[in-house]
Amino acid sequence: MFDQFKNKLPFDEKHWNDYVGYFKRIQVPSKTTLLQEGKISKKVFFIEKGCIRVWFNNNGNDVTFQFFLEGDRVSSTESFKKNIPSIVTIETIEPCTLWVIGKKDMDKMVSEAFEIPEVREKLIDSLFDRNIHYMKHCLSFIKDTPQQRYLNLIQEKPQIVQRIPQHYIASYLGITTVHLSRIKSKLAREKK
Amino acid sequence: MFDQFKNKLPFDEKHWNDYVGYFKRIQVPSKTTLLQEGKISKKVFFIEKGCIRVWFNNNGNDVTFQFFLEGDRVSSTESFKKNIPSIVTIETIEPCTLWVIGKKDMDKMVSEAFEIPEVREKLIDSLFDRNIHYMKHCLSFIKDTPQQRYLNLIQEKPQIVQRIPQHYIASYLGITTVHLSRIKSKLAREKK
DNA sequence: GCAAGACGATAACATTTGTTATCGAATGAG
DNA sequence: CTCATTCGATAACAAATGTTATCGTCTTGC
């Protein structure tokens, strides 16, 4: 059942039995807050079913920063790692089935993983990959129009556009719902 | 003389003598390309004097992504780490005095640093810090107006606004030079 | 020192994006 | 099932931002 998260876990397939007991399966309704902004993150979530968004509070109106779907790992990484208050809120969008692991267990896993050179290398690589991902995300805001960003999103994560309420997508793209609506209708018109 | 880079180097102060020979001091004129987009990065630069920008090629017009000043370390991190073609170009803005280290030496330093737990921890922390930095940079494009981003830049790196040509700053902020000019004159008017 | 080009300010106009309001369809609680 | 609420589309208008062009100043190479 962990097939889904294989490449998101800091250990090798053959060690599953050692660690599987660390994880707890939970079900939560939609709009559940998994981590509140300002709190210190003590858990990491793996999504078996459902979707989640991570958002920032920008004096009152929320700014959606990332979406997560089945097979993804979700946490406020920096809060979790450094024991500092999270700057983001983590919230379910749909009813979710999640696997949860606590900080102590996760830390144990990670530190043991670090003893194995190739696993260590994989973990560090994933940090670099995250960096590259964020860089490109930034860049997209500088060089692309909102319409282009919307098209990119459709291309890269088509499920998101289908499953997720439009106002979350608009805030993710950095525009208003009205403008997103305009973009959609313009694209539909051009398609004909 | 390495005081300037103390916290950017992957080893402890007391090991300087072991490594100092790896670095070469060079002087280059302004507008020198230190790494061309598409090439694989084999060097890391440390700025003793001068400033540098990192930019993306966006079909013809360049998009400045980051500025670096005295004391900063500059490289195309992902290209350097993974031996893949760089997506960015690194270019001097002013005549620069730099310290350069090649990949083989750098790798040696890093792998040795990883044997020392507290240095390893520091290195990994810095990867997380980079992540947080990029996240916040992204976020700024979603939630702030160009004027606010300009004010942030003045606050965080006042030197940049003073030393760096305006068209680079405009592209860094994601706006045109004309618009930056408007923002500046508007701010000047309001100040009076 | 001079000429060519780079740089920054500004204006006029065009386009994009935000704001507010309205409407109908979809959704969810009871 | 029904009513209240949420969600998405659309319109009219306002504000922000881009485009193009012009001008004067400042660099820079020669």
XYZ file of C-alpha atoms (C1' of nucleotides) in Angstrom:
444
model
C 0.000 0.000 0.000
C 3.025 2.224 0.243
C 3.727 1.737 -3.422
C 2.115 5.093 -3.912
C 4.741 6.911 -1.833
C 7.765 4.843 -2.706
C 9.879 7.673 -4.025
C 8.741 10.138 -1.369
C 10.031 8.121 1.557
C 13.500 8.483 3.059
C 14.346 4.816 3.058
C 14.683 1.867 0.763
C 11.899 -0.504 -0.189
C 13.437 -3.356 1.759
C 13.156 -1.444 5.031
C 9.419 -0.897 4.868
C 8.733 -3.421 7.538
C 10.960 -1.535 9.960
C 9.048 1.670 9.544
C 5.521 0.907 8.458
C 4.339 1.001 12.064
C 5.305 4.683 12.273
C 2.471 5.626 9.963
C -1.133 6.083 10.914
C -3.982 6.162 8.415
C -6.608 8.844 9.023
C -9.647 10.161 7.226
C -10.610 13.801 7.417
C -13.415 15.852 5.876
C -12.808 18.641 3.404
C -11.747 22.056 4.691
C -9.874 20.470 7.582
C -6.883 22.457 8.783
C -3.954 20.091 9.117
C -1.491 22.749 10.175
C -2.332 26.255 11.305
C -0.121 29.184 10.368
C 1.960 30.135 13.408
C 1.997 26.629 14.861
C 5.044 24.399 14.753
C 4.721 21.504 12.357
C 5.025 18.109 14.038
C 3.631 15.890 11.307
C 4.122 14.934 7.703
C 1.186 13.793 5.597
C 1.034 11.450 2.643
C -2.066 11.614 0.504
C -3.699 8.316 -0.353
C -6.861 9.974 -1.603
C -8.020 13.579 -1.826
C -6.364 16.919 -2.297
C -4.768 19.552 -0.155
C -3.673 23.127 -0.528
C -0.997 25.138 1.213
C -1.717 28.821 1.638
C -0.360 32.011 3.101
C -2.342 34.576 4.952
C -1.947 37.932 3.242
C -3.743 40.290 5.614
C -7.085 38.631 5.422
C -7.219 37.164 1.953
C -5.495 33.871 1.485
C -2.946 33.184 -1.195
C -2.835 29.588 -2.336
C 0.720 28.560 -2.884
C 0.641 24.886 -3.783
C -1.709 22.005 -4.454
C -1.111 18.391 -3.523
C -2.813 15.294 -4.860
C -2.727 11.520 -4.443
C 0.780 10.209 -3.894
C 2.173 13.545 -2.733
C 3.900 14.270 0.527
C 2.771 17.407 2.334
C 4.346 19.300 5.186
C 5.530 22.735 6.137
C 9.047 21.610 5.482
C 10.908 24.439 7.090
C 8.712 24.489 10.178
C 9.066 20.742 10.533
C 12.788 20.734 10.026
C 13.690 23.751 12.142
C 10.983 23.724 14.771
C 9.866 27.210 13.907
C 6.312 28.545 13.525
C 4.921 27.770 10.117
C 4.284 30.616 7.725
C 1.718 28.555 5.849
C -1.562 26.838 6.610
C -2.207 23.335 5.300
C -5.824 22.570 4.534
C -7.770 19.807 2.830
C -9.873 20.720 -0.180
C -11.667 17.387 -0.490
C -12.348 14.663 2.064
C -8.975 12.962 2.391
C -7.451 9.655 3.310
C -3.993 10.378 4.674
C -1.013 8.624 6.163
C 0.548 10.568 9.019
C 3.928 10.290 10.639
C 5.111 12.220 13.697
C 8.280 14.217 13.990
C 10.177 11.865 16.271
C 9.629 8.901 13.974
C 10.359 10.888 10.871
C 13.596 12.238 12.318
C 14.648 8.736 13.250
C 13.961 7.517 9.743
C 15.820 10.389 8.155
C 18.877 10.117 10.349
C 19.062 6.393 9.685
C 18.613 7.001 5.980
C 21.558 9.350 6.088
C 23.840 6.552 7.101
C 23.255 4.865 3.747
C 25.205 6.849 1.145
C 22.909 6.275 -1.810
C 19.791 7.103 0.194
C 21.495 10.160 1.588
C 22.385 11.215 -1.904
C 18.780 10.775 -2.976
C 17.517 12.911 -0.115
C 19.918 15.704 -0.869
C 19.074 15.534 -4.535
C 15.438 16.006 -3.664
C 16.311 19.199 -1.792
C 18.000 20.508 -4.906
C 15.025 19.482 -6.980
C 12.738 21.456 -4.708
C 14.985 24.454 -5.169
C 14.850 24.145 -8.923
C 11.110 23.746 -8.801
C 10.628 26.912 -6.775
C 13.022 28.835 -8.994
C 11.046 27.883 -12.061
C 7.804 28.711 -10.331
C 9.134 32.175 -9.521
C 10.403 32.636 -13.002
C 7.003 31.823 -14.397
C 5.601 34.849 -12.576
C 8.204 37.104 -14.139
C 8.088 35.894 -17.692
C 4.639 34.425 -18.276
C 1.246 36.069 -18.522
C -1.524 34.738 -16.265
C -3.009 33.044 -19.290
C 0.252 31.248 -19.987
C 0.537 30.194 -16.358
C -2.968 28.791 -16.568
C -2.080 26.832 -19.703
C 1.065 25.547 -18.002
C -0.988 24.361 -15.074
C -3.405 22.520 -17.345
C -0.471 20.882 -19.033
C 1.459 19.949 -15.912
C -1.334 19.035 -13.515
C -4.540 18.651 -15.508
C -6.316 17.116 -12.540
C -6.030 20.324 -10.566
C -8.078 22.344 -12.982
C -10.759 19.693 -12.980
C -11.009 19.028 -9.271
C -10.195 22.252 -7.524
C -12.508 25.238 -7.008
C -11.692 28.089 -9.306
C -11.015 30.707 -6.660
C -8.175 28.624 -5.277
C -6.706 28.287 -8.736
C -7.046 32.002 -9.354
C -5.180 32.849 -6.178
C -2.549 30.254 -7.078
C -2.084 31.978 -10.423
C -1.925 35.377 -8.757
C -5.094 36.752 -10.339
C -8.721 37.352 -9.430
C -11.519 34.875 -10.062
C -13.044 37.319 -12.508
C -9.887 37.428 -14.529
C -9.523 33.658 -14.535
C -13.072 33.410 -15.756
C -12.244 35.803 -18.588
C -9.188 33.777 -19.543
C -11.207 30.588 -19.644
C -13.939 32.035 -21.798
C -11.368 33.609 -24.106
C -9.604 30.267 -24.541
C -12.922 28.542 -25.163
C -13.814 31.113 -27.805
C -10.467 30.760 -29.557
C -10.741 26.997 -29.589
C -13.870 27.084 -31.709
C 40.987 37.288 3.555
C 38.390 34.562 3.581
C 36.657 36.254 6.478
C 34.241 37.593 3.919
C 33.035 34.137 2.928
C 33.269 32.379 6.250
C 29.645 31.313 6.447
C 29.408 30.436 2.748
C 32.100 27.794 2.847
C 31.478 24.119 3.485
C 34.088 23.672 6.165
C 35.157 24.972 9.501
C 37.435 27.919 10.074
C 40.209 25.727 11.401
C 40.471 23.845 8.097
C 41.150 26.867 5.945
C 44.754 25.972 5.500
C 43.786 22.611 4.044
C 41.651 24.176 1.379
C 42.831 27.678 0.681
C 44.994 26.436 -2.187
C 41.868 25.313 -4.044
C 40.843 28.892 -4.654
C 42.141 31.160 -7.370
C 41.712 34.924 -7.359
C 40.735 36.455 -10.687
C 39.757 39.857 -11.987
C 37.257 40.257 -14.790
C 35.751 43.284 -16.538
C 32.062 44.087 -16.421
C 29.662 42.230 -18.713
C 31.812 39.118 -18.552
C 29.883 35.880 -18.933
C 31.005 33.517 -16.193
C 28.627 30.740 -17.179
C 26.698 30.493 -20.410
C 23.181 29.090 -20.477
C 23.313 25.538 -21.803
C 26.850 24.881 -20.562
C 27.577 22.679 -17.580
C 28.755 24.577 -14.543
C 32.202 23.564 -13.365
C 33.014 26.464 -11.074
C 31.763 28.323 -8.045
C 32.528 32.002 -7.592
C 32.909 34.061 -4.455
C 32.685 37.816 -4.855
C 35.386 39.850 -3.182
C 34.453 42.997 -5.075
C 31.831 43.801 -7.689
C 28.407 42.553 -8.579
C 26.908 39.812 -10.651
C 23.527 38.908 -12.018
C 21.957 35.597 -12.906
C 19.484 35.641 -15.758
C 17.253 33.470 -17.876
C 16.826 33.757 -21.577
C 13.139 34.241 -22.348
C 13.081 34.061 -26.133
C 15.384 36.952 -26.766
C 14.794 39.269 -23.832
C 16.602 38.407 -20.667
C 14.950 38.033 -17.307
C 17.185 38.889 -14.385
C 16.578 36.461 -11.583
C 19.060 37.331 -8.874
C 21.764 39.804 -7.944
C 24.911 39.013 -6.022
C 27.250 41.380 -4.211
C 30.429 41.326 -2.136
C 30.604 38.303 0.149
C 28.110 36.257 -1.876
C 28.672 32.868 -3.402
C 27.464 32.467 -6.988
C 26.917 29.362 -9.053
C 24.309 27.605 -11.089
C 23.735 25.284 -8.192
C 21.687 22.635 -9.913
C 23.956 22.523 -12.962
C 26.999 22.282 -10.730
C 25.527 19.632 -8.501
C 23.932 17.446 -11.148
C 26.204 17.988 -14.135
C 23.348 19.148 -16.280
C 23.238 22.121 -18.691
C 22.559 25.347 -16.859
C 19.265 27.095 -17.458
C 20.763 30.408 -16.385
C 23.564 32.655 -17.509
C 25.889 34.206 -14.926
C 27.269 37.600 -15.870
C 29.202 40.365 -14.169
C 27.613 43.789 -13.975
C 30.673 45.622 -12.689
C 34.380 44.807 -12.961
C 34.814 42.063 -10.380
C 37.425 40.509 -8.152
C 36.441 36.899 -7.639
C 37.634 33.753 -5.944
C 37.066 30.661 -8.046
C 37.028 27.001 -7.124
C 36.674 24.101 -9.546
C 34.223 21.261 -9.302
C 36.664 18.544 -8.298
C 38.013 20.552 -5.388
C 34.585 21.710 -4.323
C 33.219 18.175 -4.358
C 36.149 17.024 -2.280
C 35.537 19.769 0.262
C 31.835 19.042 0.448
C 32.180 15.305 0.840
C 34.746 15.808 3.577
C 32.498 18.353 5.245
C 29.725 15.783 5.264
C 31.749 13.565 7.531
C 31.537 16.162 10.279
C 28.008 16.056 11.654
C 27.672 19.680 12.621
C 29.068 20.907 9.312
C 26.815 18.499 7.477
C 23.875 19.837 9.436
C 24.850 23.370 8.495
C 25.032 22.499 4.818
C 21.643 20.863 4.829
C 20.169 23.766 6.727
C 21.418 26.086 4.036
C 19.561 24.059 1.422
C 16.371 24.504 3.398
C 17.088 28.192 3.746
C 17.425 28.494 0.010
C 14.076 26.798 -0.365
C 12.424 29.194 2.033
C 14.016 32.102 0.266
C 12.693 31.047 -3.133
C 9.269 30.352 -1.703
C 9.079 33.829 -0.279
C 10.365 35.304 -3.504
C 7.597 33.529 -5.402
C 5.037 34.588 -2.904
C 6.057 38.177 -3.320
C 5.044 37.984 -6.972
C 1.613 36.693 -6.035
C 0.778 39.018 -3.201
C 2.746 42.227 -3.725
C 2.404 44.950 -6.315
C 5.496 45.865 -8.306
C 5.781 49.021 -6.216
C 5.800 46.964 -3.027
C 8.416 44.616 -4.457
C 10.546 47.640 -5.295
C 10.205 48.961 -1.746
C 11.100 45.527 -0.385
C 14.202 45.474 -2.535
C 15.270 48.888 -1.288
C 14.777 47.702 2.256
C 16.498 44.339 1.908
C 19.344 45.165 -0.454
C 19.652 48.943 -0.670
C 22.969 48.675 -2.484
C 21.351 47.033 -5.459
C 19.155 49.993 -6.260
C 22.130 52.297 -6.049
C 24.640 50.288 -8.031
C 22.713 48.369 -10.619
C 21.344 49.700 -13.935
C 17.632 50.248 -13.842
C 16.683 47.910 -16.668
C 18.150 44.964 -14.781
C 16.165 45.923 -11.714
C 12.991 46.295 -13.754
C 13.369 42.844 -15.224
C 14.118 41.480 -11.760
C 10.866 43.008 -10.512
C 8.982 41.649 -13.492
C 8.077 45.028 -14.987
C 9.215 47.310 -17.797
C 11.759 50.081 -17.357
C 9.049 52.589 -18.112
C 6.915 51.326 -15.300
C 9.812 51.293 -12.866
C 10.520 54.858 -13.809
C 6.901 55.750 -13.063
C 7.062 54.025 -9.689
C 10.206 55.915 -8.776
C 8.818 59.278 -9.723
C 5.570 58.549 -7.937
C 7.441 57.632 -4.759
C 9.574 60.766 -5.059
C 6.456 62.895 -5.424
C 4.769 61.307 -2.411
C 7.843 61.831 -0.291
C 7.711 65.583 -0.659
C 37.394 65.959 -27.074
C 33.905 63.796 -29.972
C 30.494 60.843 -31.737
C 27.726 56.773 -30.984
C 25.327 54.358 -28.103
C 23.346 53.340 -23.484
C 20.477 55.032 -19.989
C 16.599 57.109 -17.648
C 12.497 60.292 -17.634
C 8.243 61.339 -19.621
C 4.047 61.503 -22.554
C 0.215 59.431 -25.236
C -2.099 55.717 -26.144
C -3.273 50.528 -25.897
C -3.915 46.510 -23.302
C -4.310 43.932 -19.257
C -6.043 43.252 -14.856
C -8.792 44.544 -10.767
C -13.357 46.078 -8.583
C -17.984 45.918 -7.887
C -22.353 44.308 -8.892
C -25.717 41.053 -10.795
C -27.458 36.666 -12.202
C -28.187 31.844 -12.622
C -26.526 27.211 -11.634
C -24.649 24.004 -8.470
C -24.127 22.487 -3.815
C -24.932 21.369 0.946
C -27.328 21.411 5.547
C -31.441 20.460 7.680
C -36.986 18.326 -0.885
C -36.030 23.125 0.015
C -33.732 27.112 1.125
C -29.502 29.384 1.941
C -24.992 29.581 0.455
C -21.295 29.036 -2.615
C -19.525 29.161 -7.071
C -18.727 30.690 -11.711
C -19.952 33.801 -15.721
C -20.492 38.320 -17.298
C -20.776 43.383 -17.723
C -19.300 48.165 -16.802
C -16.102 50.796 -15.120
C -11.471 51.913 -12.773
C -6.722 51.245 -12.100
C -2.390 49.253 -13.263
C 0.878 48.072 -16.604
C 2.757 47.682 -21.312
C 4.141 49.870 -25.918
C 6.106 53.139 -28.644
C 8.258 57.308 -29.298
C 10.939 61.382 -27.957
C 14.389 63.881 -25.471
C 18.249 65.023 -22.705
C 22.119 63.181 -20.061
C 25.705 60.293 -19.234
C 29.261 56.694 -20.751
C 32.520 54.806 -23.476
C 35.567 53.805 -27.237
C 38.535 55.992 -30.185
